[in-house]
CSV table of C-alpha atoms and ligand atoms in Angstrom, one decimal:
chain,number,residue,atom,x,y,z
A,152,MET,CA,0.1,0.1,0.0
A,153,LYS,CA,1.2,3.7,-0.6
A,154,LEU,CA,0.6,6.4,1.7
A,155,TYR,CA,1.7,10.1,1.7
A,156,ASP,CA,4.6,10.4,4.0
A,157,THR,CA,4.7,13.9,5.7
A,158,LYS,CA,8.3,13.9,6.3
A,159,SER,CA,9.4,13.0,2.7
A,160,ARG,CA,6.8,14.7,1.3
A,161,GLN,CA,6.0,12.1,-1.1
A,162,LEU,CA,4.1,8.7,-1.5
A,163,LYS,CA,5.9,5.9,0.0
A,164,GLU,CA,5.0,2.2,0.0
A,165,THR,CA,4.5,0.6,3.5
A,166,THR,CA,6.8,-1.8,4.9
A,167,ALA,CA,6.4,-4.8,7.1
A,168,THR,CA,8.7,-7.4,8.6
A,169,ASP,CA,8.0,-11.0,8.5
A,170,GLY,CA,4.2,-10.4,7.3
A,171,LEU,CA,3.8,-7.9,10.2
A,172,LEU,CA,3.2,-4.2,10.0
A,173,THR,CA,3.6,-2.1,13.1
A,174,MET,CA,1.3,1.1,13.5
A,175,TYR,CA,0.9,3.8,16.2
A,176,CYS,CA,-1.8,6.4,16.3
A,177,CYS,CA,-1.8,9.1,18.8
A,178,GLY,CA,-4.8,8.6,21.0
A,179,PRO,CA,-7.0,10.8,22.9
A,180,THR,CA,-6.5,13.0,25.9
A,181,VAL,CA,-9.3,11.6,28.0
A,182,TYR,CA,-10.5,15.3,29.6
A,183,ARG,CA,-13.7,15.5,27.5
A,184,ASP,CA,-15.9,13.9,24.5
A,185,ALA,CA,-13.7,13.2,21.3
A,186,HIS,CA,-15.6,15.5,18.5
A,187,VAL,CA,-16.2,14.1,15.3
A,188,GLY,CA,-12.8,15.6,14.0
A,189,ASN,CA,-10.9,13.5,16.5
A,190,LEU,CA,-12.7,10.6,15.4
A,191,ARG,CA,-11.8,11.4,11.6
A,192,THR,CA,-8.3,10.5,12.5
A,193,PHE,CA,-8.9,7.5,14.7
A,194,LEU,CA,-10.7,6.2,11.6
A,195,LEU,CA,-7.8,6.9,9.4
A,196,ALA,CA,-5.7,4.2,11.4
A,197,ASP,CA,-8.6,1.7,11.0
A,198,LEU,CA,-9.0,2.1,7.3
A,199,ILE,CA,-5.1,1.7,6.8
A,200,SER,CA,-5.2,-1.3,9.0
A,201,ARG,CA,-8.1,-2.9,7.1
A,202,VAL,CA,-6.3,-2.2,3.6
A,203,ILE,CA,-3.1,-3.9,4.8
A,204,SER,CA,-4.9,-6.6,6.3
A,205,LEU,CA,-6.5,-7.4,3.1
A,206,THR,CA,-3.1,-7.7,1.5
A,207,GLY,CA,-2.4,-10.4,3.7
A,208,VAL,CA,-0.1,-8.5,5.9
A,209,LYS,CA,-1.0,-8.6,10.0
A,210,VAL,CA,-1.3,-5.2,11.7
A,211,ARG,CA,-0.3,-4.6,15.0
A,212,LEU,CA,-1.7,-1.3,16.1
A,213,ILE,CA,-1.0,0.8,19.4
A,214,GLN,CA,-2.9,3.8,20.4
A,215,ASN,CA,-2.2,5.3,23.7
A,216,ILE,CA,-4.6,6.9,26.3
A,217,THR,CA,-3.1,10.5,27.7
A,218,ASP,CA,-4.4,10.7,31.0
A,219,VAL,CA,-1.6,12.8,32.5
A,220,GLY,CA,1.0,15.1,31.4
A,221,HIS,CA,-0.9,17.2,28.5
A,222,MET,CA,-0.8,20.7,29.3
A,223,SER,CA,-3.4,23.2,27.8
A,224,GLU,CA,-3.4,26.8,26.8
A,225,ASP,CA,-7.1,26.3,27.4
A,226,PHE,CA,-6.3,26.0,30.8
A,227,ALA,CA,-3.7,28.7,31.4
A,228,GLY,CA,-0.8,25.9,30.9
A,229,ASP,CA,-2.5,23.7,33.2
A,230,ASP,CA,-2.8,19.6,32.8
A,231,LYS,CA,-5.9,19.1,31.0
A,232,ILE,CA,-7.2,16.1,33.1
A,233,LEU,CA,-6.7,18.1,36.3
A,234,SER,CA,-8.2,21.1,35.2
A,235,GLN,CA,-11.3,19.3,34.1
A,236,ALA,CA,-11.3,17.2,37.1
A,237,SER,CA,-11.7,20.4,39.3
A,238,ILE,CA,-14.6,21.5,36.9
A,239,GLU,CA,-16.7,18.3,37.2
A,240,LYS,CA,-15.7,17.9,40.8
A,241,VAL,CA,-14.4,14.6,40.9
A,242,SER,CA,-10.7,12.9,41.0
A,243,PRO,CA,-8.6,13.1,37.9
A,244,LEU,CA,-8.8,9.4,37.4
A,245,GLU,CA,-12.3,9.3,37.5
A,246,ILE,CA,-12.3,12.0,34.6
A,247,ALA,CA,-9.9,10.0,32.8
A,248,ARG,CA,-11.5,6.8,32.9
A,249,LYS,CA,-15.0,8.1,32.2
A,250,TYR,CA,-13.9,9.7,29.0
A,251,GLU,CA,-11.7,6.8,28.1
A,252,GLU,CA,-14.9,4.8,28.1
A,253,LYS,CA,-16.7,7.3,26.0
A,254,PHE,CA,-14.0,7.1,23.6
A,255,HIS,CA,-14.2,3.5,23.0
A,256,HIS,CA,-17.9,3.6,22.8
A,257,ASP,CA,-17.6,6.3,19.9
A,258,LEU,CA,-15.0,4.0,18.2
A,259,SER,CA,-17.5,1.0,18.5
A,260,LEU,CA,-20.3,3.1,17.0
A,261,LEU,CA,-18.2,4.2,14.1
A,262,ASN,CA,-17.0,0.4,13.5
A,263,ILE,CA,-13.4,1.4,14.3
A,264,GLY,CA,-11.5,-1.8,14.9
A,265,ILE,CA,-10.0,-2.3,18.4
A,266,ALA,CA,-6.1,-1.9,18.6
A,267,ASP,CA,-4.1,-4.3,20.0
A,268,SER,CA,-3.6,-2.4,23.1
A,269,TYR,CA,-4.3,0.9,24.6
A,270,PRO,CA,-1.5,1.8,27.1
A,271,ARG,CA,-2.2,4.7,29.5
A,272,ALA,CA,0.4,7.1,30.2
A,273,SER,CA,-0.4,7.1,34.0
A,274,GLU,CA,0.5,3.2,34.0
A,275,SER,CA,3.7,3.8,31.8
A,276,ILE,CA,5.7,5.9,34.1
A,277,ASP,CA,8.3,3.6,34.5
A,278,LEU,CA,8.7,3.1,30.8
A,279,MET,CA,8.8,7.1,30.4
A,280,GLN,CA,11.4,7.3,33.2
A,281,SER,CA,14.0,4.7,31.8
A,282,MET,CA,13.6,6.5,28.5
A,283,ILE,CA,14.4,9.8,30.1
A,284,ALA,CA,17.2,8.2,32.0
A,285,ASP,CA,18.6,7.0,28.8
A,286,LEU,CA,18.4,10.2,27.0
A,287,ILE,CA,20.3,11.9,29.9
A,288,GLU,CA,22.9,9.3,29.8
A,289,LYS,CA,23.3,9.7,26.2
A,290,GLY,CA,23.7,13.4,26.4
A,291,PHE,CA,20.2,14.5,24.8
A,292,ALA,CA,18.4,15.7,28.0
A,293,TYR,CA,19.6,17.5,31.1
A,294,VAL,CA,18.3,18.1,34.5
A,295,GLY,CA,17.2,21.9,35.1
A,296,ASP,CA,17.8,23.8,38.3
A,297,ASP,CA,13.9,23.4,38.7
A,298,LYS,CA,14.5,19.5,38.8
A,299,SER,CA,12.6,19.2,35.6
A,300,VAL,CA,14.4,17.2,32.9
A,301,TYR,CA,14.4,18.8,29.7
A,302,PHE,CA,15.3,17.4,26.0
A,303,ASP,CA,18.5,19.4,24.7
A,304,ALA,CA,17.0,20.2,21.2
A,305,GLN,CA,20.2,21.7,19.5
A,306,LYS,CA,21.7,18.2,20.0
A,307,PHE,CA,19.2,16.6,17.9
A,308,GLU,CA,20.4,18.0,14.5
A,309,SER,CA,17.6,16.8,12.1
A,310,TYR,CA,14.8,18.7,14.3
A,311,GLY,CA,12.3,19.8,12.1
A,312,GLU,CA,12.4,17.4,9.2
A,313,ILE,CA,8.5,16.1,9.5
A,314,SER,CA,7.0,19.8,9.9
A,315,GLY,CA,9.5,22.0,8.4
A,316,ASN,CA,10.1,24.1,11.6
A,317,ARG,CA,13.5,24.1,11.9
A,318,LEU,CA,15.1,25.2,15.3
A,319,ASP,CA,16.6,28.4,14.1
A,320,SER,CA,13.2,29.5,12.8
A,321,LEU,CA,11.6,28.7,16.0
A,322,LYS,CA,11.1,32.0,17.9
A,323,PRO,CA,11.3,32.0,21.8
A,324,GLY,CA,7.8,32.3,23.0
A,325,HIS,CA,6.3,31.2,19.8
A,326,ARG,CA,4.0,28.9,21.6
A,327,TYR,CA,3.8,28.5,25.4
A,328,GLU,CA,5.9,25.5,25.5
A,329,TYR,CA,8.6,27.8,23.8
A,330,HIS,CA,9.1,30.3,26.6
A,331,ASN,CA,12.6,30.6,27.8
A,332,ASP,CA,11.8,30.6,31.6
A,333,GLY,CA,15.3,30.8,32.5
A,334,VAL,CA,16.2,27.2,33.5
A,335,LYS,CA,16.1,25.7,29.9
A,336,LYS,CA,19.3,26.0,28.2
A,337,PHE,CA,17.4,27.0,24.7
A,338,HIS,CA,13.9,28.1,24.4
A,339,ALA,CA,12.9,25.1,22.3
A,340,ASP,CA,13.8,22.6,24.8
A,341,TRP,CA,11.0,20.8,26.2
A,342,ALA,CA,10.1,19.1,29.2
A,343,LEU,CA,10.4,15.5,29.5
A,344,TRP,CA,9.9,15.3,33.1
A,345,LYS,CA,8.0,18.1,35.2
A,346,ALA,CA,9.0,18.6,38.8
A,347,ALA,CA,5.7,18.3,41.0
A,348,GLY,CA,6.3,22.2,42.4
A,349,GLU,CA,2.9,23.1,44.0
A,350,ARG,CA,1.1,20.0,42.2
A,351,SER,CA,0.0,17.3,44.5
A,352,GLU,CA,-2.3,15.1,42.5
A,353,MET,CA,-1.1,12.8,39.7
A,354,ILE,CA,2.9,12.8,40.9
A,355,TRP,CA,5.3,10.1,41.0
A,356,GLY,CA,8.5,9.5,42.4
A,357,SER,CA,11.6,9.8,40.1
A,358,PRO,CA,15.4,9.8,40.3
A,359,TRP,CA,15.0,13.5,39.7
A,360,GLY,CA,12.6,14.3,42.6
A,361,PRO,CA,8.4,13.8,42.6
A,362,GLY,CA,6.9,15.1,39.5
A,363,TYR,CA,4.9,14.0,36.0
A,364,PRO,CA,5.8,13.3,32.7
A,365,GLY,CA,5.8,15.5,29.8
A,366,TRP,CA,3.1,14.8,26.9
A,367,HIS,CA,5.6,14.1,24.3
A,368,ILE,CA,7.5,11.5,26.0
A,369,GLU,CA,4.8,8.9,26.5
A,370,CYS,CA,4.3,8.2,22.6
A,371,SER,CA,8.2,7.7,22.4
A,372,ALA,CA,8.5,5.4,25.2
A,373,MET,CA,5.2,3.4,24.4
A,374,SER,CA,6.0,3.1,20.8
A,375,MET,CA,9.5,1.9,21.1
A,376,LYS,CA,8.8,-0.6,23.9
A,377,ILE,CA,5.9,-2.2,22.6
A,378,LEU,CA,6.5,-2.1,19.1
A,379,ASN,CA,10.2,-3.2,19.4
A,380,GLN,CA,11.8,0.0,18.3
A,381,HIS,CA,10.5,0.4,15.1
A,382,VAL,CA,6.9,1.8,13.8
A,383,ASP,CA,6.2,1.0,10.1
A,384,VAL,CA,3.2,3.6,10.1
A,385,HIS,CA,2.6,6.3,12.5
A,386,VAL,CA,-0.6,8.0,12.5
A,387,GLY,CA,-2.0,11.2,14.0
A,388,GLY,CA,-3.9,14.3,13.2
A,389,ILE,CA,-2.0,17.3,11.4
A,390,ASP,CA,-2.3,19.3,14.4
A,391,LEU,CA,0.0,17.0,16.1
A,392,ARG,CA,2.8,17.2,13.2
A,393,PHE,CA,4.4,19.9,15.2
A,394,PRO,CA,5.4,20.1,18.0
A,395,HIS,CA,4.3,16.7,19.2
A,396,HIS,CA,5.6,14.5,16.4
A,397,GLU,CA,8.9,16.5,15.9
A,398,ASN,CA,9.5,15.9,19.6
A,399,GLU,CA,8.5,12.6,19.6
A,400,ARG,CA,10.9,11.6,16.8
A,401,ALA,CA,13.6,13.5,18.5
A,402,GLN,CA,13.3,11.5,21.6
A,403,SER,CA,12.8,7.9,19.9
A,404,ASN,CA,15.7,8.5,17.2
A,405,ALA,CA,17.9,9.9,20.0
A,406,VAL,CA,17.6,6.7,22.1
A,407,ILE,CA,17.7,4.1,19.5
A,408,GLY,CA,20.2,5.6,17.1
A,409,HIS,CA,18.5,5.6,14.2
A,410,GLU,CA,14.8,6.5,12.4
A,411,ALA,CA,12.5,5.2,14.4
A,412,VAL,CA,9.4,5.7,12.3
A,413,ASP,CA,9.4,4.6,8.5
A,414,LEU,CA,6.2,6.5,7.4
A,415,TRP,CA,4.4,9.6,9.0
A,416,VAL,CA,0.9,9.7,8.0
A,417,HIS,CA,-1.4,12.7,9.1
A,418,GLY,CA,-5.0,13.5,8.8
A,419,GLU,CA,-6.3,16.7,7.7
A,420,HIS,CA,-8.5,19.3,9.7
A,421,LEU,CA,-12.2,18.9,9.5
A,422,LEU,CA,-14.6,21.9,9.3
A,423,PHE,CA,-18.1,22.1,10.3
A,424,GLU,CA,-20.6,23.9,8.5
A,425,GLY,CA,-17.7,26.0,7.2
A,426,LYS,CA,-16.1,26.8,10.6
A,427,LYS,CA,-13.3,25.1,12.6
A,428,MET,CA,-15.1,23.4,15.4
A,429,SER,CA,-14.1,24.7,18.9
A,430,LYS,CA,-15.5,24.8,22.1
A,431,SER,CA,-15.3,28.6,22.0
A,432,SER,CA,-17.5,29.0,18.9
A,433,GLY,CA,-20.0,26.4,20.3
A,434,ASN,CA,-20.2,24.1,17.3
A,435,VAL,CA,-18.4,21.1,18.6
A,436,VAL,CA,-20.3,18.0,17.1
A,437,LEU,CA,-20.1,14.5,18.9
A,438,VAL,CA,-21.4,11.3,17.7
A,439,SER,CA,-24.1,11.6,20.1
A,440,ASP,CA,-25.5,14.6,18.3
A,441,ILE,CA,-26.0,12.9,15.4
A,442,MET,CA,-27.6,9.9,16.5
A,443,ALA,CA,-30.1,12.2,18.6
A,444,ARG,CA,-31.1,13.3,15.1
A,445,GLY,CA,-32.0,9.6,14.3
A,446,ILE,CA,-29.2,9.3,12.1
A,447,ASP,CA,-27.0,6.2,11.9
A,448,PRO,CA,-23.6,7.1,13.2
A,449,LEU,CA,-22.1,4.9,10.1
A,450,ALA,CA,-23.6,8.0,8.0
A,451,LEU,CA,-20.7,10.0,9.6
A,452,ARG,CA,-18.0,7.3,8.4
A,453,LEU,CA,-19.6,7.2,5.0
A,454,CYS,CA,-19.1,11.1,4.8
A,455,PHE,CA,-15.4,10.8,5.9
A,456,LEU,CA,-15.1,8.1,3.0
A,457,GLU,CA,-16.3,10.7,0.7
A,458,ASN,CA,-13.4,12.8,1.2
A,459,ARG,CA,-9.7,12.1,1.0
A,460,TYR,CA,-8.1,11.7,4.4
A,461,ARG,CA,-5.4,14.4,3.6
A,462,SER,CA,-7.8,17.1,2.5
A,463,GLN,CA,-9.3,19.4,4.7
A,464,MET,CA,-13.1,18.5,4.5
A,465,ASP,CA,-16.3,20.5,5.6
A,466,LEU,CA,-18.9,18.3,7.1
A,467,THR,CA,-22.4,19.6,7.1
A,468,TRP,CA,-25.8,18.3,8.2
A,469,ASN,CA,-26.8,18.1,4.9
A,470,SER,CA,-23.9,15.7,3.9
A,471,ILE,CA,-24.4,13.7,7.0
A,472,ASN,CA,-28.1,13.2,6.1
A,473,ALA,CA,-27.3,12.5,2.3
A,474,ALA,CA,-24.9,9.8,3.5
A,475,ASP,CA,-27.5,8.3,6.0
A,476,GLU,CA,-29.7,7.9,2.7
A,477,THR,CA,-27.1,6.5,0.8
A,478,ILE,CA,-26.6,3.7,3.4
A,479,LYS,CA,-30.1,3.1,3.7
A,480,ARG,CA,-30.5,2.6,-0.1
A,481,TRP,CA,-27.5,0.4,-0.5
A,482,ARG,CA,-28.4,-1.9,2.3
A,483,THR,CA,-32.0,-2.1,0.9
A,484,LYS,CA,-30.5,-2.7,-2.5
A,485,MET,CA,-28.0,-5.3,-1.1
A,486,SER,CA,-30.9,-7.6,0.2
A,487,THR,CA,-32.6,-7.5,-3.4
A,488,TRP,CA,-29.0,-8.5,-4.7
A,489,GLY,CA,-29.3,-12.2,-3.3
A,490,GLN,CA,-27.9,-13.7,0.0
A,491,SER,CA,-24.6,-14.4,-1.0
A,492,SER,CA,-21.6,-13.7,1.7
A,493,ALA,CA,-19.0,-14.3,-0.8
A,494,VAL,CA,-16.7,-11.3,-2.0
A,495,THR,CA,-15.3,-10.5,-5.4
A,496,ILE,CA,-12.1,-8.3,-5.8
A,497,ASP,CA,-13.0,-5.3,-7.8
A,498,SER,CA,-9.5,-4.1,-9.2
A,499,GLU,CA,-10.3,-0.6,-9.4
A,500,ILE,CA,-11.4,-0.5,-5.7
A,501,GLU,CA,-8.5,-2.4,-4.9
A,502,SER,CA,-5.9,-0.1,-6.5
A,503,ALA,CA,-7.7,3.0,-5.1
A,504,PHE,CA,-7.8,1.8,-1.5
A,505,GLU,CA,-3.9,1.0,-1.8
A,506,ASN,CA,-3.2,4.2,-3.7
A,507,ASP,CA,-2.9,6.4,-0.7
A,508,LEU,CA,-6.4,5.4,0.5
A,509,ASP,CA,-8.6,7.0,-2.2
A,510,THR,CA,-11.7,6.4,-0.5
A,511,PRO,CA,-13.8,9.0,-2.6
A,512,LYS,CA,-12.7,7.1,-5.9
A,513,VAL,CA,-14.2,3.8,-4.1
A,514,ILE,CA,-17.4,5.3,-3.5
A,515,LEU,CA,-17.8,6.7,-7.0
A,516,ARG,CA,-17.1,3.2,-8.3
A,517,LEU,CA,-19.7,1.8,-6.1
A,518,ARG,CA,-22.2,4.2,-7.4
A,519,GLU,CA,-21.3,3.1,-11.0
A,520,ILE,CA,-21.5,-0.6,-9.9
A,521,GLU,CA,-24.8,0.1,-8.4
A,522,LYS,CA,-26.3,1.4,-11.7
A,523,SER,CA,-24.6,-1.2,-13.8
A,524,ASN,CA,-25.9,-4.4,-15.0
A,525,LEU,CA,-23.3,-6.5,-13.4
A,526,GLU,CA,-24.7,-9.6,-11.8
A,527,ASN,CA,-22.3,-9.7,-8.9
A,528,LYS,CA,-23.0,-6.3,-7.5
A,529,ARG,CA,-23.5,-7.8,-4.0
A,530,GLU,CA,-20.3,-9.7,-4.0
A,531,LEU,CA,-18.4,-6.4,-5.1
A,532,PHE,CA,-19.8,-4.0,-2.5
A,533,LEU,CA,-19.0,-7.0,0.0
A,534,TYR,CA,-15.5,-6.8,-1.1
A,535,ALA,CA,-15.4,-3.0,-0.8
A,536,ASP,CA,-17.3,-3.1,2.7
A,537,GLN,CA,-14.3,-5.0,4.4
A,538,VAL,CA,-12.6,-1.8,4.5
A,539,LEU,CA,-15.5,0.7,4.3
A,540,GLY,CA,-16.8,-0.9,7.4
A,541,LEU,CA,-20.6,0.4,6.8
A,542,TYR,CA,-22.4,-3.0,7.3
A,543,LEU,CA,-23.9,-2.8,4.2
A,544,ASP,CA,-25.3,-6.5,4.3
A,545,ARG,CA,-27.0,-5.5,7.3
A,546,PRO,CA,-30.7,-6.2,6.8
A,547,ILE,CA,-32.9,-3.4,7.2
A,548,ALA,CA,-36.6,-3.9,8.3
A,549,ALA,CA,-38.8,-3.6,5.2
A,550,ARG,CA,-42.2,-2.6,5.4
A,551,GLU,CA,-44.4,-2.5,2.4
A,552,LEU,CA,-46.1,0.8,1.6
A,553,THR,CA,-49.8,0.5,1.8
A,554,GLU,CA,-52.0,2.1,-1.1
A,555,GLN,CA,-53.2,4.9,1.4
A,556,MET,CA,-49.5,5.6,2.2
A,557,GLN,CA,-48.5,5.6,-1.3
A,558,ALA,CA,-51.3,8.1,-2.2
A,559,LEU,CA,-50.5,10.5,1.0
A,560,LEU,CA,-46.9,10.4,-0.5
A,561,ASP,CA,-47.9,11.3,-3.9
A,562,ASP,CA,-50.4,14.1,-2.7
A,563,ARG,CA,-47.5,15.6,-0.6
A,564,MET,CA,-45.2,15.9,-3.4
A,565,LYS,CA,-47.5,17.4,-5.7
A,566,ALA,CA,-48.1,20.0,-2.5
A,567,ARG,CA,-44.6,20.5,-2.3
A,568,SER,CA,-44.1,21.2,-6.1
A,569,GLU,CA,-46.8,23.7,-6.0
A,570,LYS,CA,-45.4,25.1,-2.8
A,571,ARG,CA,-48.4,24.6,-0.7
A,572,TRP,CA,-46.3,24.2,2.5
A,573,ALA,CA,-49.1,24.0,5.2
A,574,ASP,CA,-50.8,21.1,3.0
A,575,SER,CA,-47.4,19.6,2.7
A,576,ASP,CA,-46.7,19.9,6.6
A,577,ALA,CA,-50.3,18.2,7.3
A,578,LEU,CA,-49.7,15.5,5.1
A,579,ARG,CA,-46.3,14.8,6.8
A,580,LEU,CA,-48.3,14.4,10.1
A,581,GLN,CA,-50.9,12.0,8.8
A,582,LEU,CA,-47.6,9.9,7.5
A,583,GLU,CA,-46.1,10.0,10.5
A,584,ASP,CA,-49.2,8.9,12.3
A,585,LEU,CA,-48.9,6.0,9.9
A,586,GLY,CA,-45.5,5.0,11.0
A,587,LEU,CA,-43.3,6.8,8.2
A,588,GLN,CA,-40.7,9.2,8.6
A,589,ILE,CA,-40.5,11.7,6.0
A,590,LYS,CA,-37.1,13.7,5.0
A,591,ASP,CA,-36.9,16.4,2.6
A,592,THR,CA,-33.7,16.6,0.6
A,593,ALA,CA,-32.3,18.4,-2.5
A,594,ASP,CA,-33.6,15.4,-4.3
A,595,GLY,CA,-37.2,15.5,-3.1
A,596,GLN,CA,-38.8,13.6,-0.2
A,597,SER,CA,-37.8,10.4,1.0
A,598,TRP,CA,-39.4,8.0,3.4
A,599,SER,CA,-38.3,5.3,5.9
B,280,ZN,ZN1,1.5,10.8,20.3
């Protein structure tokens, strides 16, 4: 399979060793619900994993759970988990476990496959400490006067290769992480271990005194340990490219002495109704919001598939509704195309999947197959669905329209075409009383 590698800025063939591909995907910071933009990134790892599996290669996927150490500008430089814990008035661990469970629930609603393991930062402290000790010993890290341990950025010469943000272009104070507080040797050095200071919760003993880990070190420690010092494909959202992935790469490479990651894959941003989703603009959309409108959460999965993972996409309620209709239509048609559970490879779909995950092309091809005279439509759809994961063979409870329902639907269509909105609304109520759900889309009314 070919994927776009952010670091070399070109398509690269994935590698595997002895039939096994190792993959690492940066996981959630569990202090709030994952919004649909976060889920788009998590889906990316699932899609790659499914395509690779279809080629006969086994995938080992690790996704971390950040439950300590992720500081935030939103919380005035405080730990995200601790800040949310004080807002919800419960312990930090309760916050972390609550949102971790919700994260797993969201993944299952979107039919995102389960990773081989989900290591938690709070349970990997020893692992991080031993990596930090190793970095100090190898001369890549130092203990500051404040008893925090910092990575010595200038010691890692190829810093910035993923994002293009070279050290000489990073201005002091560029981000809150890059302030020089008088303790660091260089403003771009970052904390691997932070001294506890005033903090009394979520702290651990260490050779450098009580404290807690920085955010970036967890991904290096977990991936290098669990995946045996080599990651074939590293997945994350584009916002993690810098500084998170630059720092992760520096730490991992410094410890093992060679390139730790073969391919850096980044999923692009998601807009909602044309705007960046953010808590402050009040337009954060969760899977539960989609389900509250009676929409199958897999409609969201189809919307993502209709867009290439590395192009910015604008999600809208219209596109979600349209995807919901498409899934229903496909499931209905699948049941009329026979009962076979066999799959037939479609070479166009296969090469689209393997060519940098061109899912929009796959969806177009399915629409073509749908309209064609091919006799094995069901088998071709089932082939694609192994990656699409839309449960297209799920039977839908079919009910025949009665003559009365059909007549009312016809009347309503006529009323709408003549712009008699009051009549159209009254007819909708009559139809709903008969158990039909009516939806008006750009293509006219539809029912279920
Ligand atoms: Zn990470």
